[in-house]
Amino acid sequence: MGLAGTINGALRRVPAWPVYVLGMLPAPWFLYLGLTGGLGVEPIEALEHRLGVTALQFLVAGLAVTPLRRLTGINLIRYRRALGLVAFFHLSLHLATWLFLDLQSWQLIWADIVKRPYITVGMAGFVLLVPLALTSNSLSLRRLGPVRWRRLHRLTYPAVLLGAIHYVMLVKGWQIEPLVYLAAILALLSLRIRLPRRRVAV
Amino acid sequence: MAGRWRNTLNWSDVTPEAAYLSRRQIMAGAGALALGGLAGQARAAEGGLEPNTFEEITSYCNFYEFGTGKEDPKRNAGALTVDPWSVKIDGLVDKPGTYDLADILEGVSLEERIYRLRCVEAWSMVIPWVGFELADLLDRVGVQPGAKYVAFETLFRPEEMPGQRAPILDWPYVEGLRLDEAMHPLTIMATGLYGQDMPKQNGAPIRLVVPWKYGFKSIKSVVRISLTETEPPTTWNKASAREYGFYSNVNPQVDHPRWSQATERRIGAGLFSKRQPTLMFNGYDEVADLYAGMDLKKFF
């Protein structure tokens, strides 16, 4: 418990708010790049892509908190709410970019949601995360009670999985990067399936 | 001999007066093909058809042989050896053989073709190609009566093409056209753009350009052209037959199974640009006769 204890001790003095501040920096940075030519010659697609991937990265980070504690003892649970909300922040902007910069037409948007499986999948993932973002405050936790709250927040698992599938589906051919995210997410989810059983064995 | 295609788009159509004058002065001094230095200026608003900049055309490419990212080809294509280069022409032709590129170019006259390019991913560009009609080359090697299709193949050289080291597609990349499509005067073999030799990331030193079909039909860095009796296999069709048909004509009415083809976004239009409607045959209506009587929803 030496190294993990040292890390946990050092982290005790680090509040959660820097995670929000630093975590939300990518979005204005991408927007700045997009406005100044830093996102290449197709900035809308690039902005959409970068916001989506950043959201996925924070979701994966949030998913890694519990396995990290169980496997190494390092406890980042205090930052998990921030990780989830920062992910949701980028995801909302990803969606807004698609709605207001990419398609710009309600007709096209509705047709895409209904007819394009990868959009349907991505939208489903987003919709699942909305109640989680809304109940991420302490008041909701108290109102719902920890059992119901935790059960509700298990929606993260299908939501993150849908996000990764959305990424795999939208690219042309079988590209490596989206498959890496999918594999990482499946690994983090499978750890959750096995861990309770192990606890029973002990 | 195929009928000559007459371009309705040219520099004077698409260029605002101020830039037009300076261009004329440069051209007078440098000759008709020495347009390279104009890359940055070649923007125009009239008629809505402005060529993309040299920078846009050369930095946003789909050329999976050099990586799947749009900027990978620019980054990774530098190592490609394009000289010496030869093209093997075989199959149902009178004069099969391995032709040196210089030999091929000796028999043709290069001209500029400003074409729209519509990618299957629903983005588009306008590109000032330099090339010659494929029909001229096919006439020179003599197409035999039994030939019905033309098959093309891209170089396979994984030591210079890092994308080929992973099985992302079934390498080498292959494409094909029906013979009448290949002989159509719009179909060219391009050896350059903006008056320069073809940039490596755009398919140096010689590539196909078929402007009324989705971009992936316009195969790059061609090393083999075969005349065949049967429809040749094509790479994206092999990868996903329900998504990429043999014909792959630009058609706003036939959606890709995963996204709409009704609209497209012009590269380089910026963060707040609007999509524009996609045109049937990418606006090249003169090819409609080739498909008379065909159900283009079935033969997509």
XYZ file of C-alpha atoms in Angstrom:
502
model
C 0.000 0.000 0.000
C 3.119 2.204 -0.022
C 2.978 3.945 -3.380
C -0.807 4.025 -3.578
C -0.948 5.403 -0.037
C 1.526 8.160 -0.894
C -0.445 9.083 -4.014
C -3.747 9.067 -2.141
C -2.187 11.185 0.605
C -0.871 13.724 -1.881
C -4.216 13.840 -3.691
C -6.069 14.578 -0.469
C -4.914 18.163 -0.788
C -6.002 18.437 -4.481
C -9.604 19.603 -4.854
C -11.834 18.585 -7.776
C -12.293 22.005 -9.325
C -9.004 21.960 -11.319
C -10.336 18.876 -13.132
C -13.296 20.953 -14.322
C -11.135 23.900 -15.341
C -8.415 21.911 -17.092
C -10.904 19.382 -18.455
C -12.986 22.008 -20.193
C -10.007 23.681 -21.858
C -9.938 21.442 -24.980
C -13.272 22.812 -26.261
C -12.298 26.517 -26.517
C -8.889 25.426 -27.793
C -10.484 23.427 -30.632
C -12.793 26.331 -31.438
C -9.835 28.690 -31.555
C -7.976 26.271 -33.869
C -11.049 25.960 -36.076
C -11.359 29.712 -36.443
C -7.679 30.226 -37.208
C -7.126 27.394 -39.674
C -5.491 25.071 -37.139
C -7.999 22.286 -37.781
C -7.091 21.912 -41.443
C -9.213 22.624 -44.466
C -12.378 20.843 -43.213
C -12.767 22.465 -39.767
C -16.385 21.431 -39.125
C -15.683 17.741 -39.475
C -12.446 18.126 -37.495
C -14.160 20.029 -34.668
C -16.943 17.442 -34.510
C -14.397 14.630 -34.432
C -12.111 16.165 -31.809
C -14.974 17.029 -29.458
C -16.372 13.516 -29.807
C -13.042 11.818 -29.174
C -12.346 14.075 -26.171
C -15.735 13.172 -24.689
C -14.958 9.485 -25.223
C -11.572 9.882 -23.523
C -13.127 11.426 -20.405
C -15.794 8.722 -20.353
C -13.081 6.068 -20.502
C -11.207 7.854 -17.706
C -14.355 7.860 -15.575
C -14.843 4.181 -16.299
C -11.267 3.465 -15.206
C -11.618 4.975 -11.713
C -13.113 1.955 -9.976
C -10.884 -0.717 -11.572
C -7.866 1.472 -10.790
C -8.824 1.574 -7.117
C -9.493 -2.152 -6.963
C -6.307 -3.134 -8.778
C -3.809 -0.580 -7.425
C -5.462 1.052 -4.436
C -5.172 4.526 -5.981
C -8.402 6.314 -5.204
C -9.620 8.931 -7.691
C -13.290 8.592 -6.838
C -13.463 12.257 -5.759
C -12.747 13.311 -9.324
C -15.150 10.966 -11.061
C -18.091 13.353 -11.077
C -15.859 15.973 -12.685
C -14.643 13.486 -15.294
C -18.207 12.541 -16.176
C -19.435 16.115 -16.391
C -16.460 17.213 -18.482
C -17.208 14.305 -20.825
C -20.847 15.384 -21.017
C -19.771 18.972 -21.690
C -17.697 17.905 -24.705
C -20.404 15.534 -25.851
C -22.981 18.351 -25.806
C -20.683 20.516 -27.886
C -20.051 17.572 -30.246
C -23.799 17.304 -30.730
C -24.193 21.075 -31.077
C -21.481 21.170 -33.753
C -23.298 18.480 -35.665
C -26.658 20.255 -35.327
C -25.677 23.861 -35.912
C -22.497 23.774 -37.969
C -22.660 20.488 -39.855
C -26.272 19.831 -40.829
C -27.986 23.170 -40.169
C -31.366 21.733 -41.118
C -33.949 20.116 -38.838
C -35.150 18.036 -41.742
C -31.695 16.566 -42.335
C -31.165 16.093 -38.599
C -34.336 14.089 -38.083
C -33.717 12.019 -41.235
C -30.202 11.250 -40.015
C -31.290 10.223 -36.510
C -33.916 7.847 -37.864
C -32.151 6.499 -40.936
C -28.473 6.368 -40.035
C -27.670 3.576 -37.604
C -24.438 5.209 -36.406
C -26.301 8.422 -35.579
C -29.112 6.486 -33.899
C -26.520 4.677 -31.786
C -24.681 7.890 -30.902
C -27.903 9.725 -30.029
C -29.031 6.826 -27.842
C -25.754 7.040 -25.936
C -26.206 10.770 -25.438
C -29.826 10.408 -24.292
C -28.756 7.823 -21.696
C -26.240 10.281 -20.275
C -28.691 13.187 -19.905
C -30.335 11.929 -16.659
C -26.887 11.165 -15.271
C -25.670 14.708 -15.904
C -28.894 16.077 -14.362
C -28.537 13.959 -11.221
C -24.806 14.425 -10.814
C -25.269 16.951 -7.986
C -25.242 16.085 -4.287
C -28.864 17.112 -3.838
C -30.042 14.494 -6.359
C -27.838 11.903 -4.704
C -29.515 12.622 -1.380
C -33.031 12.681 -2.851
C -32.615 9.438 -4.775
C -30.708 7.666 -2.063
C -27.377 5.957 -2.781
C -28.870 2.648 -3.958
C -31.236 4.107 -6.520
C -28.670 6.716 -7.549
C -25.998 4.072 -8.167
C -28.435 1.906 -10.079
C -29.391 4.877 -12.293
C -25.759 5.731 -12.907
C -25.042 2.256 -14.230
C -26.484 3.707 -17.443
C -22.931 4.915 -18.026
C -21.954 1.404 -19.103
C -24.329 1.089 -22.091
C -23.831 4.784 -22.916
C -20.051 4.537 -23.212
C -20.338 1.327 -25.172
C -22.784 2.974 -27.588
C -20.334 5.872 -27.974
C -17.518 3.539 -28.978
C -19.767 1.612 -31.371
C -20.867 4.934 -32.897
C -17.195 5.731 -33.568
C -16.443 2.307 -35.099
C -19.523 2.572 -37.337
C -18.985 6.045 -38.703
C -15.540 5.566 -40.242
C -14.981 4.060 -43.671
C -13.560 0.555 -43.381
C -12.090 -0.979 -40.215
C -9.830 1.703 -38.824
C -7.570 1.090 -35.854
C -8.261 4.035 -33.532
C -11.997 3.476 -32.970
C -11.339 -0.237 -32.434
C -8.760 0.616 -29.753
C -11.372 2.665 -27.868
C -13.913 -0.116 -28.205
C -11.409 -2.690 -26.916
C -10.437 -0.489 -23.943
C -14.076 0.062 -23.016
C -14.920 -3.625 -23.327
C -11.924 -4.431 -21.098
C -12.984 -1.889 -18.454
C -16.561 -3.185 -18.530
C -15.491 -6.824 -18.336
C -13.456 -6.041 -15.185
C -16.742 -4.999 -13.607
C -18.404 -8.269 -14.524
C -15.689 -10.314 -12.844
C -14.866 -8.211 -9.796
C -17.987 -8.935 -7.666
C -17.498 -12.678 -8.167
C -13.943 -12.452 -6.952
C -15.146 -10.669 -3.850
C -17.483 -13.552 -3.151
C -14.595 -16.004 -3.511
C -12.555 -14.079 -0.953
C -10.839 8.434 -81.535
C -13.171 9.687 -78.875
C -14.956 12.982 -79.371
C -13.091 15.824 -77.749
C -14.573 17.137 -74.543
C -15.123 20.853 -74.438
C -14.618 22.443 -71.081
C -17.260 24.872 -69.937
C -15.221 25.845 -66.871
C -11.973 27.679 -67.218
C -9.867 30.191 -65.429
C -11.594 33.226 -66.892
C -14.993 31.871 -65.828
C -14.081 31.513 -62.224
C -11.736 34.323 -61.452
C -12.561 37.783 -60.180
C -11.318 40.582 -62.384
C -8.467 41.756 -60.213
C -6.850 38.359 -59.827
C -7.644 37.565 -63.449
C -5.500 40.410 -64.723
C -2.479 39.451 -62.676
C -2.880 35.842 -63.716
C -2.901 36.794 -67.380
C 0.326 38.638 -66.900
C 1.967 35.681 -65.206
C 0.692 33.257 -67.806
C 1.968 35.394 -70.630
C 5.434 35.030 -69.218
C 5.393 31.470 -68.024
C 3.395 29.541 -70.576
C -0.001 27.933 -70.335
C 0.925 25.181 -67.894
C 3.108 27.162 -65.532
C 0.287 27.943 -63.160
C 1.937 26.532 -60.091
C 2.609 29.833 -58.404
C -1.051 30.711 -58.531
C -2.062 28.179 -55.949
C -2.881 30.744 -53.329
C -4.761 33.076 -55.635
C -6.994 30.721 -57.461
C -10.166 31.683 -55.632
C -13.188 33.134 -57.298
C -16.778 33.697 -56.372
C -18.502 33.924 -59.731
C -20.713 31.020 -60.710
C -19.956 29.317 -57.388
C -17.217 27.200 -58.924
C -13.910 28.240 -57.541
C -10.965 25.858 -57.562
C -9.757 24.869 -54.138
C -6.336 26.111 -53.166
C -3.253 24.004 -53.805
C -2.888 23.764 -50.021
C -6.415 22.370 -49.589
C -6.088 19.890 -52.421
C -2.763 18.566 -51.179
C -3.487 18.454 -47.445
C -6.922 16.789 -47.353
C -6.644 13.452 -49.120
C -8.000 9.952 -48.940
C -5.079 7.738 -49.933
C -5.154 4.836 -47.471
C -1.815 3.536 -48.788
C -0.320 6.358 -46.700
C -2.712 6.170 -43.724
C -6.406 6.612 -43.054
C -6.208 10.174 -41.686
C -6.896 12.982 -44.145
C -3.495 14.553 -43.495
C -1.566 11.262 -43.414
C -0.896 11.170 -47.178
C 0.730 14.600 -47.104
C 2.846 13.535 -44.150
C 3.811 10.081 -45.397
C 3.921 10.206 -49.192
C 7.329 11.880 -49.407
C 9.207 8.583 -49.568
C 7.359 7.372 -52.658
C 9.621 6.830 -55.665
C 7.817 8.067 -58.771
C 10.738 8.002 -61.174
C 11.294 5.566 -62.811
C 7.629 4.667 -63.343
C 6.071 2.320 -65.808
C 2.543 1.168 -66.495
C 1.820 -2.368 -67.574
C -0.944 -2.441 -70.156
C -2.272 -5.916 -70.838
C -5.339 -8.030 -71.439
C -7.380 -7.610 -74.588
C -5.141 -5.077 -76.342
C -3.214 -5.213 -79.623
C -0.001 -3.839 -78.186
C 0.425 -5.112 -74.624
C 3.558 -4.205 -72.769
C 5.209 -2.326 -69.968
C 5.233 1.292 -70.984
C 7.559 3.822 -69.455
C 5.679 6.901 -68.234
C 7.721 9.146 -70.527
C 6.739 6.937 -73.443
C 3.047 7.225 -72.544
C 3.278 11.001 -72.239
C 5.055 11.333 -75.582
C 1.978 10.154 -77.422
C -0.530 12.512 -75.812
C -1.074 16.208 -75.362
C -1.626 17.441 -71.823
C -4.434 19.842 -71.112
C -6.011 21.452 -68.079
C -9.358 20.171 -66.803
C -11.085 21.982 -63.961
C -13.340 19.312 -62.462
C -15.558 18.971 -59.437
C -14.533 16.079 -57.183
C -17.224 14.553 -54.969
C -16.039 12.148 -52.298
C -18.320 9.315 -51.173
C -17.927 10.801 -47.666
C -20.084 13.779 -48.747
C -17.424 16.443 -49.190
C -16.268 18.019 -52.415
C -13.570 20.113 -54.045
C -12.872 21.717 -57.408
C -9.509 20.698 -58.808
C -7.584 22.024 -61.813
C -6.125 18.764 -63.112
C -3.555 18.412 -65.861
C -3.924 15.277 -67.931
C -5.008 13.572 -71.126
C -8.024 11.584 -72.205
C -7.744 7.910 -71.321
C -9.325 7.168 -74.710
C -6.198 8.493 -76.424
C -4.013 5.966 -74.593
C -6.456 3.107 -75.150
C -6.659 3.925 -78.859
C -2.898 3.887 -79.062
C -2.561 0.397 -77.565
C -5.522 -0.906 -79.576
C -8.565 -2.199 -77.723
C -9.630 -5.618 -79.040
C -13.301 -6.238 -79.890
C -13.907 -8.605 -76.951
C -12.915 -6.034 -74.317
C -15.805 -4.707 -72.224
C -14.111 -3.364 -69.093
C -10.921 -1.622 -68.031
C -9.232 -2.676 -64.794
C -6.700 -0.496 -62.947
C -4.205 -1.270 -60.212
C -2.262 0.949 -57.789
C 1.371 0.406 -56.903
C 1.954 -2.107 -54.084
C 5.134 -1.115 -52.276
C 4.673 -1.391 -48.491
C 8.235 -0.218 -47.799
C 7.269 3.187 -49.231
C 3.535 3.051 -48.524
C 3.147 2.533 -44.764
C -0.634 2.119 -44.950
C -0.148 -1.088 -46.926
C 1.565 -2.732 -43.937
C -1.819 -3.167 -42.256
C -4.700 -5.069 -43.864
C -7.068 -2.079 -43.816
C -7.982 -2.834 -47.426
C -7.210 -5.770 -49.688
C -3.999 -4.453 -51.280
C -3.153 -3.601 -53.981
C -5.992 -1.151 -54.556
C -7.886 -2.016 -57.718
C -10.603 -0.203 -59.623
C -12.509 -0.606 -62.847
C -14.688 1.071 -65.435
C -16.939 -0.140 -68.194
C -15.188 0.386 -71.539
C -17.620 3.106 -72.644
C -17.035 4.947 -69.370
C -13.289 4.662 -69.835
C -13.565 5.954 -73.421
C -15.761 8.907 -72.440
C -14.009 12.192 -73.157
C -14.512 13.341 -69.551
C -12.362 10.450 -68.295
C -8.740 11.455 -68.006
C -5.425 10.166 -66.774
C -4.048 13.054 -64.741
C -0.349 13.702 -64.289
C -0.553 16.965 -62.419
C -2.635 19.720 -60.902
C -2.260 23.462 -60.770
C 0.186 23.154 -63.637
C 2.649 21.158 -61.553
C 3.610 17.515 -61.553
C 1.152 15.460 -59.539
C 1.864 15.820 -55.804
C 2.655 12.413 -54.332
C -0.283 12.513 -51.910
C -2.673 13.066 -54.828
C -1.619 9.950 -56.732
C 1.704 10.677 -58.412
C 2.850 10.260 -61.030
C -0.281 9.228 -62.929
C -3.843 8.629 -61.798
C -7.341 8.235 -63.137
C -9.933 11.025 -62.843
C -13.608 10.230 -63.484
C -15.448 13.348 -62.364
C -19.014 11.993 -62.352
C -18.179 9.144 -59.967
C -17.303 9.183 -56.280
C -13.648 9.981 -55.714
C -12.566 6.472 -54.747
C -13.163 5.333 -58.348
C -10.402 7.693 -59.489
C -7.555 5.332 -58.625
C -4.153 6.800 -57.827
C -0.530 5.937 -58.683
C -1.560 3.528 -61.437
C 0.875 0.750 -62.429
C -1.412 -1.479 -64.446
C -4.265 -1.093 -66.909
C -5.941 -4.279 -68.167
C -8.681 -4.658 -70.739
C -11.041 -7.429 -69.682
C -14.156 -9.175 -70.847
C -15.759 -9.432 -67.425
C -16.411 -6.839 -64.719
C -13.204 -6.522 -62.698
C -13.201 -6.580 -58.880
C -12.911 -3.195 -57.176
C -11.379 -2.617 -53.743
C -14.150 -0.805 -51.847
C -16.741 -3.111 -53.343
C -14.772 -6.069 -51.994
C -14.565 -4.355 -48.601
C -18.318 -3.669 -48.392
C -20.465 -4.571 -51.383
C -23.680 -3.107 -49.975
C -22.027 0.276 -49.468
C -19.870 0.671 -52.578
C -21.167 -0.473 -55.938
C -19.140 -1.046 -59.102
C -20.615 2.030 -60.757
C -20.583 4.452 -57.801
C -21.898 7.326 -59.872
C -22.522 10.461 -57.845
C -26.248 10.258 -57.151
C -28.070 12.384 -54.557
C -31.043 9.984 -54.673
C -29.127 6.889 -53.624
C -27.883 7.248 -50.068
C -24.899 5.492 -48.641
C -26.334 2.972 -46.149
C -24.783 4.971 -43.310
C -25.179 8.557 -44.480
C -27.111 10.773 -46.873
C -25.674 11.645 -50.273
C -28.184 14.447 -50.898
C -25.841 17.214 -49.797
C -22.128 17.861 -49.603
C -19.762 20.301 -47.996
C -17.210 22.206 -50.015
C -13.748 21.881 -48.534
C -12.243 25.200 -47.562
C -15.534 26.998 -47.007
C -14.787 27.431 -43.313
C -16.367 26.780 -39.946
C -19.694 28.445 -40.708
C -20.291 27.218 -44.260
C -23.522 25.621 -45.388
C -23.893 22.273 -47.104
C -24.845 22.426 -50.753
C -27.046 20.082 -52.761
C -25.251 17.243 -54.534
C -25.879 17.128 -58.285
C -26.760 14.024 -60.292
C -23.572 12.700 -61.936
C -21.826 15.449 -59.966
C -23.260 17.919 -62.486
C -21.843 16.129 -65.557
C -25.186 15.415 -67.221
C -23.514 14.548 -70.512
C -22.752 11.058 -69.175
C -26.439 10.224 -68.574
C -26.631 8.465 -71.973
C -24.134 5.855 -70.768
C -26.737 4.620 -68.290
C -29.894 4.879 -70.390
C -32.375 2.203 -69.319
C -30.363 1.191 -66.237
C -31.884 1.253 -62.774
C -29.276 3.345 -60.977
C -30.739 2.409 -57.590
C -29.862 -1.201 -58.384
C -26.580 -0.494 -60.179
C -25.344 2.041 -57.628
